[in-house]
Amino acid sequence: MSARLRATLDAVPDGPAEARGVAAGAREARAVLAARAGDGLDPASVNAPFTVPPAAPGVWQPTPPAYAPAAQYGNRLARPFLLAGAAQFRLPAPPALDSARYRADLREVRAYGAVGSAVRTPEQTGIATFWLGSSLTLYTEPLRVALARSPKPAADRAALVALFHVALVDTQIATSDSKYAHGRWRPVTAIRTGSVDPDPAWTPLHTTPAHPDYPSGHGTYAGAAEGVLSALAGPRTAPFTLTSPTAPGVTRTYTTWSRLSRENVDARVYSGIHTRTADEAGVTLGKRVAAHTLRHSERLFGTL
């Protein structure tokens, strides 16, 4: 028995009820693991090899400084929980390279996302650093807040915890599908090698992850989490604080789940690793997956 489980059980009165609860939990865990065996979400499958296409304008290429192989390519082949398939909510193509929207996106990230940006404020740098780590991990505390404040019965809250994680896993699969279907290059590649005033020395504030720009995974997780948290506790809540392992000593305060999404959008631009369109498209995709998850929740609980 793990120390964490033992500590949890220490707070529960000993007796038959506790024993039945532990047995029921173990039984359900075994059922879930059996149902998900071979689902393609193991690390080796998730990071299946990806053949990088020849370099061309707009086409994703490995990014500095490590020029690492593409990550999470295999997610698009994994078995979702409730989606009909990875491509169910595939996003439309990103803006054309010669469009006004894309030019504006690139100007913004070039100015605000550079490591030595002269226009990014300390607050904006702080937002980028706060949300630099795993967005999924950072949503653990908001989920706990929503659970503690939800008026729903315990069984409904437990169901929504399950749906929260199901929505985020399905979102991860859908994200990979759109990323590799469109294969859009990252801002650092566009700025260093693009045809419009290239700057070979341009460097983002934070290191670019090894997968395509569109859509932003942070954005998709934020959108999915916002959808389920709103269903759990409503769109607004009393102020709560959040900390981040990538910003030690910093505490940020929130009263809406949507503000978490907005900060995720801004953060990836200020980090210099995503265009705003990729971030906003990610939030949209995540919200669509969350809504689908909530609409079809009976399918999940009917199979376990």
Short mmCIF file of C-alpha atoms in Angstrom, two decimals:
data_model
loop_
_atom_site.label_atom_id
_atom_site.label_comp_id
_atom_site.label_asym_id
_atom_site.label_seq_id
_atom_site.Cartn_x
_atom_site.Cartn_y
_atom_site.Cartn_z
CA MET A 1 0.00 0.00 0.00
CA SER A 2 1.39 3.42 -0.92
CA ALA A 3 2.08 6.00 1.76
CA ARG A 4 -0.46 8.37 0.20
CA LEU A 5 -3.23 5.76 0.23
CA ARG A 6 -2.36 4.81 3.80
CA ALA A 7 -2.55 8.45 4.87
CA THR A 8 -5.96 8.79 3.22
CA LEU A 9 -7.29 5.67 4.89
CA ASP A 10 -5.98 6.80 8.26
CA ALA A 11 -8.62 9.54 8.12
CA VAL A 12 -11.40 6.95 7.59
CA PRO A 13 -12.80 5.01 10.58
CA ASP A 14 -11.66 1.38 10.56
CA GLY A 15 -14.32 -1.22 10.02
CA PRO A 16 -16.37 -3.11 7.43
CA ALA A 17 -17.40 0.04 5.56
CA GLU A 18 -13.79 1.06 4.99
CA ALA A 19 -12.87 -2.45 3.89
CA ARG A 20 -15.76 -2.61 1.42
CA GLY A 21 -14.80 0.78 0.03
CA VAL A 22 -11.19 -0.24 -0.56
CA ALA A 23 -12.31 -3.49 -2.20
CA ALA A 24 -14.77 -1.65 -4.45
CA GLY A 25 -12.12 0.82 -5.52
CA ALA A 26 -9.63 -1.91 -6.32
CA ARG A 27 -12.27 -3.78 -8.28
CA GLU A 28 -13.15 -0.74 -10.37
CA ALA A 29 -9.47 0.02 -10.98
CA ARG A 30 -8.92 -3.49 -12.32
CA ALA A 31 -11.96 -3.12 -14.57
CA VAL A 32 -10.71 0.16 -16.00
CA LEU A 33 -7.22 -1.20 -16.63
CA ALA A 34 -8.67 -4.27 -18.37
CA ALA A 35 -10.99 -2.15 -20.51
CA ARG A 36 -8.15 0.17 -21.56
CA ALA A 37 -5.53 -2.50 -22.24
CA GLY A 38 -3.81 -1.84 -25.57
CA ASP A 39 -5.41 1.60 -25.99
CA GLY A 40 -2.25 3.14 -27.45
CA LEU A 41 -1.68 5.54 -24.56
CA ASP A 42 1.47 3.88 -23.27
CA PRO A 43 4.61 6.05 -23.68
CA ALA A 44 6.07 4.02 -26.55
CA SER A 45 2.85 4.23 -28.57
CA VAL A 46 2.26 7.91 -27.78
CA ASN A 47 5.73 8.82 -29.04
CA ALA A 48 5.64 6.71 -32.19
CA PRO A 49 8.24 7.80 -34.78
CA PHE A 50 7.27 10.63 -37.10
CA THR A 51 8.91 11.17 -40.48
CA VAL A 52 9.63 14.88 -40.82
CA PRO A 53 8.56 16.18 -44.24
CA PRO A 54 10.98 18.20 -46.37
CA ALA A 55 11.43 21.77 -45.20
CA ALA A 56 9.04 24.21 -46.86
CA PRO A 57 7.21 27.41 -45.83
CA GLY A 58 4.70 26.60 -43.10
CA VAL A 59 5.81 22.99 -42.63
CA TRP A 60 6.84 21.86 -39.13
CA GLN A 61 10.51 21.13 -38.59
CA PRO A 62 12.42 20.22 -35.40
CA THR A 63 13.14 23.34 -33.39
CA PRO A 64 16.17 24.73 -31.55
CA PRO A 65 18.05 24.27 -29.36
CA ALA A 66 17.74 20.46 -29.24
CA TYR A 67 16.08 19.87 -32.65
CA ALA A 68 14.41 16.90 -30.95
CA PRO A 69 12.25 14.36 -32.81
CA ALA A 70 8.52 15.02 -32.92
CA ALA A 71 6.71 14.09 -29.71
CA GLN A 72 3.20 12.71 -29.18
CA TYR A 73 2.66 11.78 -32.81
CA GLY A 74 1.17 8.45 -31.78
CA ASN A 75 -1.57 10.06 -29.69
CA ARG A 76 -3.63 10.48 -32.83
CA LEU A 77 -3.77 6.69 -33.17
CA ALA A 78 -4.81 6.02 -29.56
CA ARG A 79 -8.28 4.77 -28.64
CA PRO A 80 -10.43 7.57 -27.18
CA PHE A 81 -12.82 7.09 -24.31
CA LEU A 82 -15.89 8.81 -25.78
CA LEU A 83 -14.87 10.39 -29.09
CA ALA A 84 -15.95 8.49 -32.18
CA GLY A 85 -12.37 8.94 -33.41
CA ALA A 86 -9.38 11.22 -33.08
CA ALA A 87 -10.52 13.34 -36.04
CA GLN A 88 -14.10 13.90 -34.83
CA PHE A 89 -13.43 17.55 -34.00
CA ARG A 90 -10.47 18.12 -36.29
CA LEU A 91 -9.89 21.85 -36.67
CA PRO A 92 -9.97 23.57 -40.05
CA ALA A 93 -6.64 24.56 -41.56
CA PRO A 94 -4.78 27.41 -39.85
CA PRO A 95 -4.66 30.81 -41.55
CA ALA A 96 -2.70 30.95 -44.79
CA LEU A 97 0.85 32.22 -44.47
CA ASP A 98 0.05 35.28 -46.60
CA SER A 99 -3.15 36.13 -44.68
CA ALA A 100 -3.48 39.26 -42.56
CA ARG A 101 -4.33 37.09 -39.54
CA TYR A 102 -1.16 35.04 -39.76
CA ARG A 103 1.03 38.09 -40.37
CA ALA A 104 -0.47 39.72 -37.27
CA ASP A 105 0.04 36.54 -35.26
CA LEU A 106 3.68 36.36 -36.22
CA ARG A 107 4.32 40.06 -35.53
CA GLU A 108 2.84 39.62 -32.06
CA VAL A 109 4.84 36.57 -31.07
CA ARG A 110 7.98 38.02 -32.62
CA ALA A 111 7.67 41.16 -30.49
CA TYR A 112 6.26 39.76 -27.25
CA GLY A 113 7.74 36.27 -27.26
CA ALA A 114 11.42 37.05 -27.82
CA VAL A 115 13.79 36.18 -25.01
CA GLY A 116 14.95 39.80 -24.88
CA SER A 117 11.61 41.43 -25.75
CA ALA A 118 11.51 45.18 -25.21
CA VAL A 119 7.69 45.28 -25.12
CA ARG A 120 6.73 42.34 -22.90
CA THR A 121 5.91 43.59 -19.40
CA PRO A 122 7.02 41.91 -16.15
CA GLU A 123 3.40 40.80 -15.60
CA GLN A 124 3.31 39.19 -19.05
CA THR A 125 6.62 37.46 -18.42
CA GLY A 126 5.20 36.23 -15.13
CA ILE A 127 2.13 34.77 -16.85
CA ALA A 128 4.34 32.97 -19.36
CA THR A 129 6.49 31.48 -16.63
CA PHE A 130 3.55 30.57 -14.38
CA TRP A 131 1.88 28.49 -17.12
CA LEU A 132 5.10 27.07 -18.56
CA GLY A 133 4.73 23.61 -17.05
CA SER A 134 2.07 21.00 -17.68
CA SER A 135 -1.30 22.68 -18.00
CA LEU A 136 -2.92 19.37 -17.06
CA THR A 137 -1.00 19.29 -13.77
CA LEU A 138 -1.84 22.91 -12.96
CA TYR A 139 -5.56 22.15 -13.25
CA THR A 140 -5.45 19.71 -10.31
CA GLU A 141 -5.98 22.47 -7.75
CA PRO A 142 -8.84 24.18 -9.66
CA LEU A 143 -10.53 20.78 -9.85
CA ARG A 144 -10.24 20.41 -6.07
CA VAL A 145 -11.66 23.90 -5.59
CA ALA A 146 -14.61 23.14 -7.86
CA LEU A 147 -15.28 19.87 -6.02
CA ALA A 148 -15.21 21.54 -2.62
CA ARG A 149 -17.62 24.25 -3.75
CA SER A 150 -19.98 22.20 -5.88
CA PRO A 151 -23.55 21.82 -4.52
CA LYS A 152 -23.94 18.49 -6.31
CA PRO A 153 -24.28 15.18 -4.42
CA ALA A 154 -21.10 13.21 -3.77
CA ALA A 155 -21.89 10.64 -6.48
CA ASP A 156 -22.35 13.39 -9.10
CA ARG A 157 -19.10 15.04 -8.07
CA ALA A 158 -17.26 11.73 -8.34
CA ALA A 159 -18.71 11.23 -11.82
CA LEU A 160 -17.54 14.68 -12.89
CA VAL A 161 -14.02 13.97 -11.64
CA ALA A 162 -13.97 10.94 -13.92
CA LEU A 163 -15.37 12.99 -16.79
CA PHE A 164 -12.76 15.70 -16.20
CA HIS A 165 -9.94 13.23 -16.78
CA VAL A 166 -11.70 11.47 -19.64
CA ALA A 167 -12.26 14.81 -21.38
CA LEU A 168 -8.60 15.75 -21.02
CA VAL A 169 -7.37 12.41 -22.36
CA ASP A 170 -9.74 12.61 -25.34
CA THR A 171 -8.62 16.21 -25.83
CA GLN A 172 -4.99 15.07 -25.91
CA ILE A 173 -5.87 12.60 -28.68
CA ALA A 174 -7.84 15.20 -30.65
CA THR A 175 -5.02 17.72 -30.23
CA SER A 176 -2.47 15.36 -31.73
CA ASP A 177 -4.80 14.66 -34.64
CA SER A 178 -5.13 18.35 -35.55
CA LYS A 179 -1.46 19.09 -34.91
CA TYR A 180 -0.19 16.42 -37.27
CA ALA A 181 -3.00 16.78 -39.81
CA HIS A 182 -1.91 20.38 -40.41
CA GLY A 183 1.78 20.20 -39.43
CA ARG A 184 2.16 23.99 -39.03
CA TRP A 185 5.66 25.22 -38.28
CA ARG A 186 6.47 26.87 -34.97
CA PRO A 187 7.05 30.63 -34.65
CA VAL A 188 10.80 30.18 -34.14
CA THR A 189 11.07 28.45 -37.51
CA ALA A 190 8.87 31.01 -39.25
CA ILE A 191 10.76 33.97 -37.79
CA ARG A 192 14.23 32.56 -38.41
CA THR A 193 13.67 31.24 -41.93
CA GLY A 194 10.51 32.90 -43.25
CA SER A 195 10.52 35.08 -46.32
CA VAL A 196 9.38 38.24 -44.49
CA ASP A 197 12.37 39.89 -42.81
CA PRO A 198 13.90 36.68 -41.39
CA ASP A 199 15.90 36.92 -38.17
CA PRO A 200 18.18 33.85 -37.84
CA ALA A 201 19.11 34.85 -34.28
CA TRP A 202 15.57 35.22 -32.92
CA THR A 203 15.07 33.12 -29.79
CA PRO A 204 11.85 32.59 -27.82
CA LEU A 205 11.59 33.29 -24.10
CA HIS A 206 11.01 29.58 -23.43
CA THR A 207 12.12 26.49 -25.30
CA THR A 208 9.69 25.34 -27.99
CA PRO A 209 8.14 21.88 -27.45
CA ALA A 210 8.81 19.26 -30.12
CA HIS A 211 5.53 19.17 -32.02
CA PRO A 212 3.60 21.43 -34.41
CA ASP A 213 2.14 24.81 -33.53
CA TYR A 214 -1.55 24.38 -34.37
CA PRO A 215 -3.38 23.93 -32.07
CA SER A 216 -1.78 24.66 -28.71
CA GLY A 217 -1.98 21.74 -26.30
CA HIS A 218 -2.09 24.15 -23.35
CA GLY A 219 -5.07 25.79 -25.03
CA THR A 220 -6.90 22.53 -25.63
CA TYR A 221 -6.41 21.35 -22.04
CA ALA A 222 -7.60 24.74 -20.76
CA GLY A 223 -10.73 24.66 -22.90
CA ALA A 224 -11.60 21.11 -21.88
CA ALA A 225 -11.01 21.82 -18.19
CA GLU A 226 -13.05 25.02 -18.35
CA GLY A 227 -15.98 23.11 -19.83
CA VAL A 228 -16.05 20.44 -17.12
CA LEU A 229 -15.29 22.80 -14.22
CA SER A 230 -18.17 25.06 -15.31
CA ALA A 231 -20.48 22.02 -15.32
CA LEU A 232 -19.24 21.06 -11.87
CA ALA A 233 -19.40 24.41 -10.08
CA GLY A 234 -20.69 27.04 -12.51
CA PRO A 235 -18.60 29.51 -14.53
CA ARG A 236 -17.78 31.77 -11.56
CA THR A 237 -16.58 31.04 -8.05
CA ALA A 238 -15.31 32.80 -4.95
CA PRO A 239 -11.65 33.81 -5.21
CA PHE A 240 -9.15 30.97 -5.04
CA THR A 241 -5.37 30.95 -5.29
CA LEU A 242 -3.11 28.89 -7.49
CA THR A 243 0.64 28.24 -7.42
CA SER A 244 2.93 26.82 -10.07
CA PRO A 245 6.10 24.70 -9.88
CA THR A 246 7.63 26.81 -12.65
CA ALA A 247 7.08 30.06 -10.74
CA PRO A 248 8.18 29.37 -7.14
CA GLY A 249 6.79 31.80 -4.60
CA VAL A 250 4.19 33.23 -6.98
CA THR A 251 0.48 33.03 -6.17
CA ARG A 252 -2.23 34.04 -8.61
CA THR A 253 -5.91 34.56 -7.74
CA TYR A 254 -8.91 33.64 -9.89
CA THR A 255 -12.70 33.89 -9.76
CA THR A 256 -13.60 32.33 -13.13
CA TRP A 257 -12.43 29.24 -14.99
CA SER A 258 -12.39 31.22 -18.22
CA ARG A 259 -9.60 33.43 -16.92
CA LEU A 260 -7.39 30.35 -16.64
CA SER A 261 -8.05 29.73 -20.33
CA ARG A 262 -7.29 33.34 -21.27
CA GLU A 263 -3.99 33.22 -19.39
CA ASN A 264 -3.04 29.98 -21.13
CA VAL A 265 -3.66 31.70 -24.48
CA ASP A 266 -1.54 34.71 -23.55
CA ALA A 267 1.17 32.67 -21.86
CA ARG A 268 2.14 30.68 -24.91
CA VAL A 269 2.40 33.85 -27.01
CA TYR A 270 4.55 35.56 -24.36
CA SER A 271 6.71 32.43 -24.17
CA GLY A 272 7.32 32.77 -27.91
CA ILE A 273 6.24 29.21 -28.64
CA HIS A 274 2.74 29.54 -30.14
CA THR A 275 0.77 31.93 -32.29
CA ARG A 276 -2.38 33.39 -30.74
CA THR A 277 -4.50 31.65 -33.37
CA ALA A 278 -3.06 28.28 -32.34
CA ASP A 279 -3.86 29.04 -28.69
CA GLU A 280 -7.41 30.21 -29.34
CA ALA A 281 -8.10 27.30 -31.67
CA GLY A 282 -6.90 25.00 -28.92
CA VAL A 283 -9.38 26.40 -26.40
CA THR A 284 -12.17 25.94 -28.95
CA LEU A 285 -11.19 22.33 -29.58
CA GLY A 286 -10.97 21.55 -25.87
CA LYS A 287 -14.41 23.02 -25.20
CA ARG A 288 -15.91 20.93 -28.00
CA VAL A 289 -14.43 17.74 -26.60
CA ALA A 290 -15.60 18.62 -23.08
CA ALA A 291 -19.15 19.29 -24.29
CA HIS A 292 -19.17 15.97 -26.13
CA THR A 293 -17.88 14.20 -23.02
CA LEU A 294 -20.63 15.66 -20.84
CA ARG A 295 -23.34 14.87 -23.40
CA HIS A 296 -22.27 11.22 -23.62
CA SER A 297 -21.33 10.53 -20.02
CA GLU A 298 -23.76 7.61 -19.77
CA ARG A 299 -21.65 5.70 -22.28
CA LEU A 300 -18.65 5.91 -19.99
CA PHE A 301 -20.35 4.72 -16.84
CA GLY A 302 -22.30 2.07 -18.68
CA THR A 303 -19.09 0.34 -19.82
CA LEU A 304 -17.19 0.19 -16.56
#
